[in-house]
Coordinates of C-alpha atoms (C1' of nucleotides) in Angstrom, one line a residue:
Chain A
M1 CA 129.3 111.4 76.5
S2 CA 129.2 108.4 74.2
K3 CA 126.8 108.3 71.3
G4 CA 123.3 106.9 71.8
I5 CA 121.8 104.5 74.3
T6 CA 120.7 100.9 74.1
S7 CA 117.3 100.7 72.5
R8 CA 114.2 99.6 74.5
K9 CA 113.7 96.7 72.2
E10 CA 117.2 95.5 72.6
D11 CA 117.3 95.4 76.4
Y12 CA 114.7 97.4 78.3
S13 CA 116.4 97.4 81.7
Q14 CA 119.7 98.4 80.2
W15 CA 117.9 101.2 78.3
Y16 CA 116.5 102.4 81.7
N17 CA 119.9 102.2 83.5
E18 CA 121.7 104.0 80.7
L19 CA 119.0 106.7 80.5
V20 CA 119.1 107.4 84.2
S21 CA 122.9 107.7 84.1
K22 CA 123.3 109.5 80.8
A23 CA 120.5 112.0 81.3
D24 CA 122.3 112.9 84.5
L25 CA 119.4 112.0 86.8
A26 CA 121.1 109.8 89.4
E27 CA 124.0 107.4 90.0
H28 CA 125.0 104.7 92.3
S29 CA 126.8 105.8 95.5
A30 CA 129.6 104.4 97.5
V31 CA 126.9 103.0 99.8
R32 CA 125.3 99.7 98.9
G33 CA 121.8 100.2 97.5
C34 CA 121.8 103.9 97.9
M35 CA 121.7 106.4 95.1
V36 CA 123.0 109.9 94.5
I37 CA 120.3 112.0 92.9
K38 CA 122.1 114.4 90.7
P39 CA 121.1 118.1 90.2
Y40 CA 119.1 117.5 87.0
G41 CA 117.2 114.5 88.5
Y42 CA 116.6 116.3 91.8
A43 CA 115.2 119.3 89.9
I44 CA 112.5 117.1 88.5
W45 CA 111.8 115.7 92.0
E46 CA 111.6 119.3 93.3
K47 CA 109.0 120.1 90.7
M48 CA 107.0 117.0 91.7
Q49 CA 107.3 118.0 95.4
A50 CA 106.2 121.6 94.7
A51 CA 103.1 120.4 92.8
L52 CA 102.2 117.7 95.4
D53 CA 102.9 120.0 98.3
K54 CA 100.5 122.6 97.0
K55 CA 97.8 119.9 96.5
F56 CA 98.3 118.8 100.1
K57 CA 98.0 122.3 101.5
D58 CA 95.0 123.0 99.3
T59 CA 93.3 120.0 100.9
G60 CA 94.0 121.3 104.4
H61 CA 97.2 119.5 105.3
S62 CA 100.3 120.9 107.1
N63 CA 103.9 119.7 107.0
A64 CA 105.7 118.6 110.1
Y65 CA 108.8 116.5 110.8
F66 CA 109.3 113.4 112.9
P67 CA 112.5 111.7 113.8
L68 CA 114.5 109.4 111.6
F69 CA 115.0 106.9 114.5
I70 CA 112.2 104.9 116.0
P71 CA 112.7 103.0 119.3
K72 CA 112.3 99.3 118.7
S73 CA 109.6 99.0 121.3
F74 CA 107.4 101.5 119.4
F75 CA 108.0 99.7 116.2
T76 CA 106.9 96.3 117.6
K77 CA 103.6 97.5 119.0
E78 CA 101.4 96.8 115.9
A79 CA 101.8 93.1 115.1
S80 CA 101.1 93.0 111.4
H81 CA 103.1 96.2 110.8
V82 CA 106.2 94.8 112.4
E83 CA 105.8 91.6 110.5
G84 CA 105.6 93.5 107.2
F85 CA 108.8 95.5 107.7
A86 CA 111.0 93.5 110.1
K87 CA 113.0 91.9 107.4
E88 CA 114.2 95.1 105.9
C89 CA 115.0 97.3 108.9
A90 CA 118.4 99.0 109.5
V91 CA 119.1 99.0 113.3
V92 CA 121.2 101.4 115.3
T93 CA 122.9 99.6 118.2
H94 CA 125.7 101.9 119.3
Y95 CA 126.4 105.6 119.6
R96 CA 130.2 105.9 119.6
L97 CA 133.4 104.9 117.8
K98 CA 136.8 104.6 119.3
D99 CA 140.4 103.9 118.4
D100 CA 141.2 100.3 119.2
G101 CA 144.8 101.2 120.1
T102 CA 146.3 100.2 116.7
G103 CA 144.9 103.1 114.8
N104 CA 141.7 101.4 113.7
I105 CA 138.4 103.0 114.3
V106 CA 136.0 100.5 115.7
V107 CA 132.6 100.5 117.3
D108 CA 132.9 101.2 121.1
E109 CA 131.2 98.2 122.6
D110 CA 130.8 100.2 125.9
A111 CA 128.5 102.6 124.0
K112 CA 125.7 100.1 123.3
L113 CA 122.3 101.7 123.3
E114 CA 120.0 100.5 126.0
E115 CA 117.2 100.4 123.5
E116 CA 118.0 99.8 119.8
L117 CA 116.8 102.3 117.3
I118 CA 115.2 101.4 114.0
V119 CA 115.9 103.7 111.0
R120 CA 112.3 104.5 109.9
P121 CA 111.0 102.3 107.0
T122 CA 107.8 104.4 107.5
S123 CA 106.7 106.5 110.4
E124 CA 103.3 105.3 111.6
T125 CA 104.6 104.2 115.0
I126 CA 106.6 107.2 116.0
I127 CA 103.8 109.5 114.7
W128 CA 101.0 107.6 116.5
N129 CA 103.0 107.6 119.7
T130 CA 103.3 111.4 119.3
Y131 CA 99.6 111.8 118.4
R132 CA 98.6 110.3 121.8
G133 CA 99.8 113.5 123.4
W134 CA 98.1 115.7 120.8
I135 CA 94.6 114.3 121.0
E136 CA 92.2 114.5 124.0
S137 CA 88.9 115.7 122.6
Y138 CA 87.0 115.4 119.3
R139 CA 87.9 119.1 119.1
D140 CA 91.5 118.2 118.5
L141 CA 90.5 116.2 115.4
P142 CA 91.1 115.9 112.6
I143 CA 94.9 116.1 112.5
L144 CA 96.1 116.5 108.9
V145 CA 99.8 116.2 108.8
N146 CA 102.3 115.4 106.0
Q147 CA 106.1 115.0 106.2
W148 CA 108.7 115.0 103.5
A149 CA 111.4 112.7 104.5
N150 CA 113.8 109.9 103.7
V151 CA 113.1 106.3 104.7
V152 CA 115.2 103.2 104.7
R153 CA 114.2 99.7 103.6
W154 CA 117.1 97.3 103.4
E155 CA 116.4 95.9 99.9
M156 CA 118.5 93.1 98.5
R157 CA 118.0 94.0 94.8
T158 CA 118.0 97.7 93.9
R159 CA 117.4 99.8 90.8
L160 CA 117.9 103.5 90.7
F161 CA 114.6 105.3 91.6
L162 CA 112.5 102.1 91.4
R163 CA 113.9 100.4 94.5
T164 CA 116.8 101.7 96.6
A165 CA 117.7 101.1 100.2
E166 CA 117.1 104.7 101.0
F167 CA 114.5 106.8 99.2
L168 CA 112.8 110.1 99.5
W169 CA 109.1 110.4 99.9
Q170 CA 106.2 112.1 101.6
E171 CA 104.0 110.4 104.1
G172 CA 100.7 111.8 105.2
H173 CA 99.4 110.7 108.6
T174 CA 95.9 111.8 109.5
A175 CA 93.7 111.2 112.6
H176 CA 89.9 111.3 112.5
A177 CA 86.9 111.0 114.8
T178 CA 85.0 108.6 112.6
A179 CA 85.7 105.8 110.2
E180 CA 83.7 107.5 107.5
E181 CA 85.8 110.6 107.7
A182 CA 89.0 108.6 107.6
I183 CA 87.8 106.6 104.6
A184 CA 86.9 109.8 102.8
E185 CA 90.4 111.2 103.5
T186 CA 91.9 108.0 102.1
E187 CA 89.9 108.3 99.0
Q188 CA 90.5 112.0 98.7
M189 CA 94.3 111.6 98.8
L190 CA 94.1 108.8 96.2
D191 CA 92.3 111.3 93.9
V192 CA 95.0 113.8 94.6
Y193 CA 97.7 111.3 93.5
A194 CA 95.7 110.2 90.5
D195 CA 95.3 113.9 89.5
F196 CA 98.9 114.5 89.9
A197 CA 100.0 111.5 88.0
E198 CA 97.7 112.2 85.0
N199 CA 97.8 116.0 84.9
W200 CA 101.4 116.7 85.8
M201 CA 103.3 113.5 85.1
A202 CA 101.0 112.8 82.1
V203 CA 100.9 109.2 83.3
P204 CA 97.5 107.5 83.2
V205 CA 96.7 105.5 86.3
V206 CA 94.1 103.0 87.4
K207 CA 92.7 103.8 90.8
G208 CA 92.0 100.6 92.8
K209 CA 92.0 98.7 96.0
K210 CA 94.6 96.2 96.9
T211 CA 93.8 92.6 97.8
E212 CA 94.4 91.4 101.3
T213 CA 97.7 89.9 100.3
E214 CA 99.1 93.1 98.8
R215 CA 97.8 95.4 101.5
F216 CA 100.0 97.7 103.6
A217 CA 101.2 96.1 106.8
G218 CA 98.8 97.4 109.4
A219 CA 96.1 98.7 107.1
L220 CA 92.4 97.7 106.8
D221 CA 92.3 98.9 103.2
T222 CA 95.0 100.0 100.8
Y223 CA 94.0 102.1 97.8
C224 CA 96.5 102.5 95.0
I225 CA 97.2 104.1 91.7
E226 CA 98.8 101.6 89.2
A227 CA 100.6 102.7 86.1
L228 CA 101.7 100.7 83.0
M229 CA 105.3 101.0 81.8
Q230 CA 106.3 100.6 78.1
D231 CA 107.6 97.1 78.6
G232 CA 104.2 96.0 79.7
K233 CA 105.0 95.8 83.4
A234 CA 102.9 97.6 86.0
L235 CA 104.2 100.0 88.6
Q236 CA 102.5 101.0 91.8
A237 CA 102.8 104.7 91.8
G238 CA 101.2 105.7 95.0
T239 CA 99.2 104.3 97.9
S240 CA 96.7 105.6 100.4
H241 CA 95.8 103.5 103.4
F242 CA 92.8 103.3 105.7
L243 CA 94.4 102.2 108.9
G244 CA 91.2 101.8 111.0
Q245 CA 91.9 101.9 114.7
N246 CA 94.9 99.6 114.5
F247 CA 97.5 102.2 115.4
A248 CA 95.2 104.1 117.8
K249 CA 94.8 100.8 119.7
A250 CA 98.5 99.9 119.6
F251 CA 99.4 103.4 120.9
D252 CA 96.4 104.0 123.0
V253 CA 95.2 107.1 121.2
K254 CA 91.7 107.9 122.5
F255 CA 89.5 111.0 122.4
T256 CA 86.4 112.1 124.3
S257 CA 83.5 112.3 121.9
K258 CA 80.7 114.9 121.9
E259 CA 78.7 112.4 123.9
G260 CA 81.5 112.2 126.5
K261 CA 82.6 108.7 125.6
Q262 CA 86.2 107.5 125.2
E263 CA 86.8 106.3 121.7
Y264 CA 89.8 105.2 119.6
V265 CA 90.9 107.5 116.8
W266 CA 90.7 106.5 113.1
A267 CA 93.8 106.8 111.0
T268 CA 95.0 107.1 107.4
S269 CA 98.4 107.3 105.8
W270 CA 99.4 107.9 102.2
G271 CA 102.6 108.3 100.3
V272 CA 104.4 108.6 97.1
S273 CA 108.2 108.4 96.6
T274 CA 111.1 109.1 94.3
R275 CA 109.8 105.9 92.6
L276 CA 107.6 108.3 90.7
M277 CA 110.8 109.3 88.9
G278 CA 111.1 105.8 87.6
A279 CA 107.4 105.9 86.5
L280 CA 108.0 109.2 84.7
I281 CA 111.1 107.9 82.9
M282 CA 109.6 104.6 81.8
A283 CA 106.2 105.9 80.8
H284 CA 107.3 108.4 78.1
S285 CA 111.0 108.2 77.2
D286 CA 112.2 106.8 73.9
D287 CA 115.4 105.4 72.3
A288 CA 116.8 109.0 71.9
G289 CA 116.5 109.6 75.7
L290 CA 114.2 111.1 78.2
V291 CA 110.9 112.7 77.3
L292 CA 109.6 115.0 80.1
P293 CA 106.2 116.5 80.5
P294 CA 106.5 120.3 80.2
K295 CA 104.9 120.7 83.6
L296 CA 107.8 118.8 85.3
A297 CA 110.7 119.7 83.0
P298 CA 113.4 121.7 84.8
I299 CA 114.1 123.3 81.5
Q300 CA 111.1 123.7 79.2
V301 CA 112.8 125.3 76.3
V302 CA 116.4 125.3 75.2
I303 CA 117.8 127.7 72.7
V304 CA 120.6 126.5 70.4
P305 CA 122.3 129.2 68.3
I306 CA 124.0 128.5 65.0
Y307 CA 126.5 131.0 63.8
K308 CA 129.7 131.4 61.9
T309 CA 131.0 134.8 62.8
D310 CA 131.0 137.0 65.9
E311 CA 128.6 139.4 64.1
E312 CA 126.1 136.7 63.5
R313 CA 126.5 135.5 67.1
A314 CA 125.9 139.0 68.4
E315 CA 122.7 139.3 66.3
I316 CA 121.4 136.0 67.6
V317 CA 122.2 136.9 71.2
E318 CA 120.1 140.0 70.8
L319 CA 117.1 138.0 69.6
V320 CA 117.7 135.4 72.3
D321 CA 117.6 138.1 75.0
Q322 CA 114.2 139.2 73.7
V323 CA 112.9 135.6 73.6
V324 CA 114.1 134.8 77.1
A325 CA 112.6 138.0 78.5
E326 CA 109.3 137.2 76.8
C327 CA 109.2 133.6 78.1
K328 CA 110.1 134.7 81.6
Q329 CA 107.0 136.9 81.7
K330 CA 105.0 133.8 81.0
D331 CA 106.8 131.7 83.6
I332 CA 108.4 129.5 80.9
T333 CA 111.8 128.1 81.9
V334 CA 114.3 128.8 79.1
K335 CA 118.0 127.9 78.8
F336 CA 120.2 129.5 76.3
D337 CA 122.9 127.0 75.4
D338 CA 125.7 129.4 74.5
R339 CA 128.5 126.9 75.0
D340 CA 131.0 127.7 72.2
S341 CA 132.9 124.4 72.5
Y342 CA 130.1 122.2 71.1
R343 CA 128.6 122.1 67.7
P344 CA 124.8 122.4 67.2
G345 CA 124.3 118.7 66.3
F346 CA 125.9 117.7 69.6
K347 CA 123.7 120.0 71.6
F348 CA 120.5 118.7 69.8
A349 CA 121.4 115.2 70.8
E350 CA 122.3 116.1 74.3
W351 CA 119.1 118.1 75.1
E352 CA 117.0 115.4 73.5
L353 CA 118.7 112.9 75.8
K354 CA 117.8 115.1 78.7
G355 CA 114.2 115.3 77.6
V356 CA 113.8 119.1 77.2
P357 CA 110.3 119.4 75.6
L358 CA 111.0 122.2 73.1
R359 CA 114.1 123.4 71.3
I360 CA 114.5 126.7 69.5
T361 CA 117.2 126.8 66.9
I362 CA 118.3 130.2 65.7
G363 CA 120.7 130.6 62.8
A364 CA 121.8 133.3 60.3
R365 CA 119.3 131.9 57.8
D366 CA 116.4 132.4 60.3
L367 CA 117.5 135.9 61.2
K368 CA 117.4 136.9 57.6
N369 CA 113.8 135.6 57.4
G370 CA 112.6 136.8 60.8
L371 CA 112.0 133.1 61.7
V372 CA 113.2 130.6 64.3
E373 CA 112.9 126.8 64.2
L374 CA 110.9 125.1 66.9
A375 CA 111.5 121.3 67.5
R376 CA 109.3 119.2 69.7
R377 CA 111.0 116.5 71.8
D378 CA 107.9 114.2 72.0
N379 CA 107.3 113.6 68.3
Q380 CA 110.5 115.1 66.9
S381 CA 108.6 117.4 64.6
K382 CA 109.9 120.8 63.6
E383 CA 108.3 124.0 62.4
S384 CA 109.6 127.4 61.4
V385 CA 107.7 130.2 63.0
S386 CA 107.9 134.0 63.1
K387 CA 109.8 135.5 65.9
E388 CA 106.8 137.7 66.5
G389 CA 104.5 136.2 69.0
L390 CA 107.0 133.4 69.7
S391 CA 106.2 133.0 73.4
Q392 CA 102.5 132.5 72.6
R393 CA 103.4 129.8 70.2
I394 CA 105.7 128.2 72.8
E395 CA 103.0 128.3 75.4
I396 CA 100.6 126.5 73.1
L397 CA 103.1 123.9 72.1
L398 CA 104.1 123.1 75.7
D399 CA 100.5 122.6 76.5
E400 CA 100.1 120.4 73.4
I401 CA 103.1 118.3 74.3
Q402 CA 101.8 117.8 77.9
H403 CA 98.5 116.5 76.4
A404 CA 100.1 114.6 73.6
I405 CA 102.3 112.5 75.8
Y406 CA 99.4 111.8 78.1
E407 CA 97.2 110.7 75.2
K408 CA 100.0 108.5 73.8
A409 CA 100.5 106.8 77.2
L410 CA 96.7 106.5 77.6
K411 CA 96.4 104.8 74.2
F412 CA 99.2 102.4 75.1
R413 CA 97.5 101.5 78.3
T414 CA 94.1 101.1 76.7
D415 CA 95.7 98.8 74.1
N416 CA 97.4 96.8 76.8
I417 CA 94.5 96.0 79.1
T418 CA 93.4 92.6 77.9
L419 CA 90.2 90.8 78.9
V420 CA 90.7 87.0 79.3
N421 CA 88.4 84.3 80.3
S422 CA 90.6 81.3 80.7
Y423 CA 93.8 80.5 82.4
D424 CA 95.5 79.4 79.2
E425 CA 94.6 82.7 77.6
F426 CA 95.8 84.4 80.7
K427 CA 99.2 82.8 80.5
E428 CA 99.4 83.4 76.7
V429 CA 98.8 87.1 77.0
L430 CA 101.1 87.4 80.0
E431 CA 104.0 85.8 78.0
G432 CA 103.2 87.6 74.8
K433 CA 102.0 91.1 75.0
G434 CA 102.1 91.7 78.8
G435 CA 100.3 94.6 80.2
F436 CA 97.2 94.5 82.5
I437 CA 95.1 91.5 82.3
S438 CA 91.5 91.8 83.3
A439 CA 90.2 88.5 84.6
H440 CA 87.8 86.9 87.0
W441 CA 89.2 85.8 90.4
D442 CA 87.4 83.8 93.1
G443 CA 88.5 86.3 95.8
T444 CA 90.7 83.9 97.8
A445 CA 94.3 84.5 98.8
E446 CA 95.2 80.9 97.9
T447 CA 94.2 81.4 94.3
E448 CA 96.1 84.6 94.1
K449 CA 99.1 83.0 95.5
R450 CA 99.0 80.1 93.1
I451 CA 98.7 82.3 90.1
K452 CA 101.6 84.4 91.4
E453 CA 103.7 81.3 91.9
E454 CA 102.9 79.8 88.5
T455 CA 103.0 83.0 86.4
K456 CA 104.8 85.7 88.4
A457 CA 101.7 87.9 87.9
T458 CA 100.1 89.6 90.8
I459 CA 96.7 91.2 91.3
R460 CA 97.6 94.9 90.9
C461 CA 94.2 96.1 92.1
I462 CA 90.5 95.8 92.1
P463 CA 89.6 98.9 90.0
L464 CA 87.4 101.3 91.8
D465 CA 85.2 102.0 88.8
N466 CA 84.8 98.2 88.2
K467 CA 81.4 97.1 86.9
L468 CA 80.0 94.0 88.5
E469 CA 79.5 91.1 86.2
E470 CA 79.0 87.4 86.8
G471 CA 81.9 85.2 85.8
Q472 CA 84.1 82.3 86.8
C473 CA 87.6 82.4 88.3
I474 CA 90.2 81.7 85.6
L475 CA 92.0 79.3 87.9
T476 CA 89.4 77.5 90.0
G477 CA 86.2 78.1 88.0
K478 CA 84.5 79.3 91.1
P479 CA 81.9 82.0 90.8
S480 CA 83.1 85.6 90.7
T481 CA 81.3 89.0 90.7
Q482 CA 83.9 91.2 89.1
R483 CA 87.2 91.3 87.1
V484 CA 90.5 92.3 88.7
L485 CA 93.7 93.6 87.1
F486 CA 96.6 91.2 87.0
A487 CA 100.2 92.1 85.7
R488 CA 103.8 91.4 86.3
A489 CA 105.0 94.4 88.3
Y490 CA 108.1 96.4 89.3
Chain B
rC1 C1' 119.9 86.1 101.1
rG2 C1' 120.7 81.8 97.1
rG3 C1' 122.7 80.9 91.8
rG4 C1' 125.6 83.1 87.7
rG5 C1' 128.7 87.1 85.8
rU6 C1' 131.8 91.5 86.0
rG7 C1' 135.4 95.0 88.2
rU8 C1' 142.1 97.8 84.2
rA9 C1' 142.4 106.4 83.2
rG10 C1' 136.0 110.1 83.5
rC11 C1' 133.4 106.1 80.1
rG12 C1' 133.9 101.6 77.1
rU13 C1' 137.8 98.0 76.6
rA14 C1' 142.7 94.6 75.2
rG15 C1' 146.2 92.1 78.2
rC16 C1' 145.0 87.4 82.6
rC17 C1' 145.0 80.7 80.4
rC18 C1' 151.2 80.9 79.7
rG19 C1' 153.9 86.4 85.9
rG20 C1' 158.5 91.0 83.8
rU21 C1' 154.6 98.2 85.8
rA22 C1' 149.5 98.3 80.7
rU23 C1' 146.5 98.3 74.7
rC24 C1' 142.9 100.8 71.8
rG25 C1' 138.5 104.0 71.2
rC26 C1' 135.6 107.9 73.2
rG27 C1' 136.0 111.9 76.5
rC28 C1' 139.5 115.7 78.8
rC29 C1' 143.4 120.0 78.0
rA30 C1' 146.1 123.5 74.3
rC31 C1' 146.2 125.6 69.4
rA32 C1' 144.2 126.0 64.5
rU33 C1' 140.4 125.2 61.0
rU34 C1' 135.1 124.5 61.8
rU35 C1' 129.5 125.3 63.3
rG36 C1' 121.5 124.1 60.0
rG37 C1' 121.8 116.7 63.4
rG38 C1' 126.7 113.8 67.8
rA39 C1' 133.4 118.2 63.5
rU40 C1' 138.8 117.6 61.8
rG41 C1' 144.0 118.0 62.4
rU42 C1' 148.4 118.5 65.4
rG43 C1' 150.3 118.3 70.2
rG44 C1' 149.5 117.0 75.5
rA45 C1' 147.8 115.3 80.3
rG46 C1' 145.6 111.4 82.9
rG47 C1' 146.6 104.5 86.0
rU48 C1' 147.1 102.5 94.2
rC49 C1' 144.9 97.4 87.3
rG50 C1' 137.9 97.3 92.9
rU51 C1' 140.2 96.4 97.9
rA52 C1' 143.2 93.7 101.8
rG53 C1' 146.4 89.9 102.4
rG54 C1' 149.3 85.7 100.5
rU55 C1' 152.8 83.1 96.8
rU56 C1' 157.2 85.0 94.0
rC57 C1' 163.5 88.1 92.7
rG58 C1' 159.1 90.2 90.4
rA59 C1' 151.7 90.1 90.3
rA60 C1' 146.7 93.4 86.2
rU61 C1' 148.0 88.1 85.5
rC62 C1' 148.4 82.7 90.4
rC63 C1' 145.8 81.9 95.6
rU64 C1' 142.4 83.6 99.7
rG65 C1' 139.2 87.1 102.2
rC66 C1' 136.3 91.4 101.5
rC67 C1' 133.6 95.3 98.7
rA68 C1' 130.7 97.1 94.7
rC69 C1' 127.8 96.6 90.3
rC70 C1' 124.9 93.6 86.5
rC71 C1' 121.5 89.3 85.3
rC72 C1' 118.2 85.3 87.3
rG73 C1' 115.4 83.8 91.9
rA74 C1' 113.0 84.8 97.0
rC75 C1' 111.2 89.8 99.3
rC76 C1' 109.4 94.7 98.5
rA77 C1' 107.1 101.3 97.1

RNA sequence: CGGGGUGUAGCGUAGCCCGGUAUCGCGCCACAUUUGGGAUGUGGAGGUCGUAGGUUCGAAUCCUGCCACCCCGACCA
């Protein structure tokens, strides 16, 4: 491992790339646009999955699994849905290879599929085609299903975690008897995402609604959580869609109501992906490496011993065993770095790079005094504490770190939401400090498009807690009733 | 998919213009001395020069195709 990484100031995207690679989170694979998520990175994803999965179950959802392949005819049934995804679909056309007679393995043209299969970019179509068979009566509703899966969107430009051709995610697909119930579900899951982002990832998010332009292909309404990265760019961290009856109509999914009438089912879908890993990395990490929130850190505490002799080592190990046992009782994940081939300084740097929230250093000096040294990753502070009651202190510190990095990110976001009242001011802020820009917009797609073309900024969302106020659109001067959030985005 | 760039040991590189089987640093292995912020010395291993062709007595070097990655654009979670 080489020393250090590029600083954020020097080159933010290089910093990100080096961090992902040097912290052992992921690497590029032999397949274009696809990544290998390495064990340490995957461990973080697993922690995210576990927390989210529990929240889904707690709100009444069950997991299921639907096929990777979707018949093309299904996929093309909902017009705007197809239009939105058509340009990035991988298509399976054949089911066999053969030897062409010269030792080359080629596609067997005789094994052409009668109907081509689309590798799912999302599963609405296959799921709604399935739901048709599951739903007859209002008594079959609601259906509250989630699936953890991989999806493929053939992206031209990829970045590890942020945009790859294949990624991991969860997609919830629910079916309801009424629009009100479906909308309530959409909002509930948005709250689940926001809660997860803020309380687990320690990333503050703005809950909002997408404009028509930014809406999911096939949805009536798309709700989102938007996060702000340290370079001032926004990142969509999760979406929850109210799909109306679009998919029910496309797939003819009807139910008999209490009144005995045939009605189309109301739908929602919602998802978050491994992109959250990108958000996590860019929200907290610094020039020394990753900074992980304790709740998602695969290793919460690392213990680095410092010794000269075997006797000292033995004494330290004895204390470490106690500390580890104590922590285990409190469900704190501890790693004892007993590698003999690296010196302490090297280990300090390595675990900082990997974002371990707390480090315990134990040396001969400490043993003599009955102390250990605790070092926080988030603010680099150190303290010497008694070995008595150490696990309590660790517990408190982990909790403090979780809150401290959230507060830091929140302050950054608050400082980087700028209210502007003119287009000149808008452009100036966008070029200079970046971040979210709160401005009046006349509500038309034309204006939105022009601003995007001229400045590369998009409307990230119309915040849900927006207060109404009279104003004038920064571009056209037309009347507006509320401000929306603009930003350049990932 | 358009424009630009890069590919040489695990990583970072020199050599390429001007053709003769490859330089240096980090890392790796062994041993010794070390250990409170990325140790030092000695010895050693490791290469289809991205890949497939072509030119040539001879190609990392010249020519062509392909692949991958990085930056900028269009598109997108």
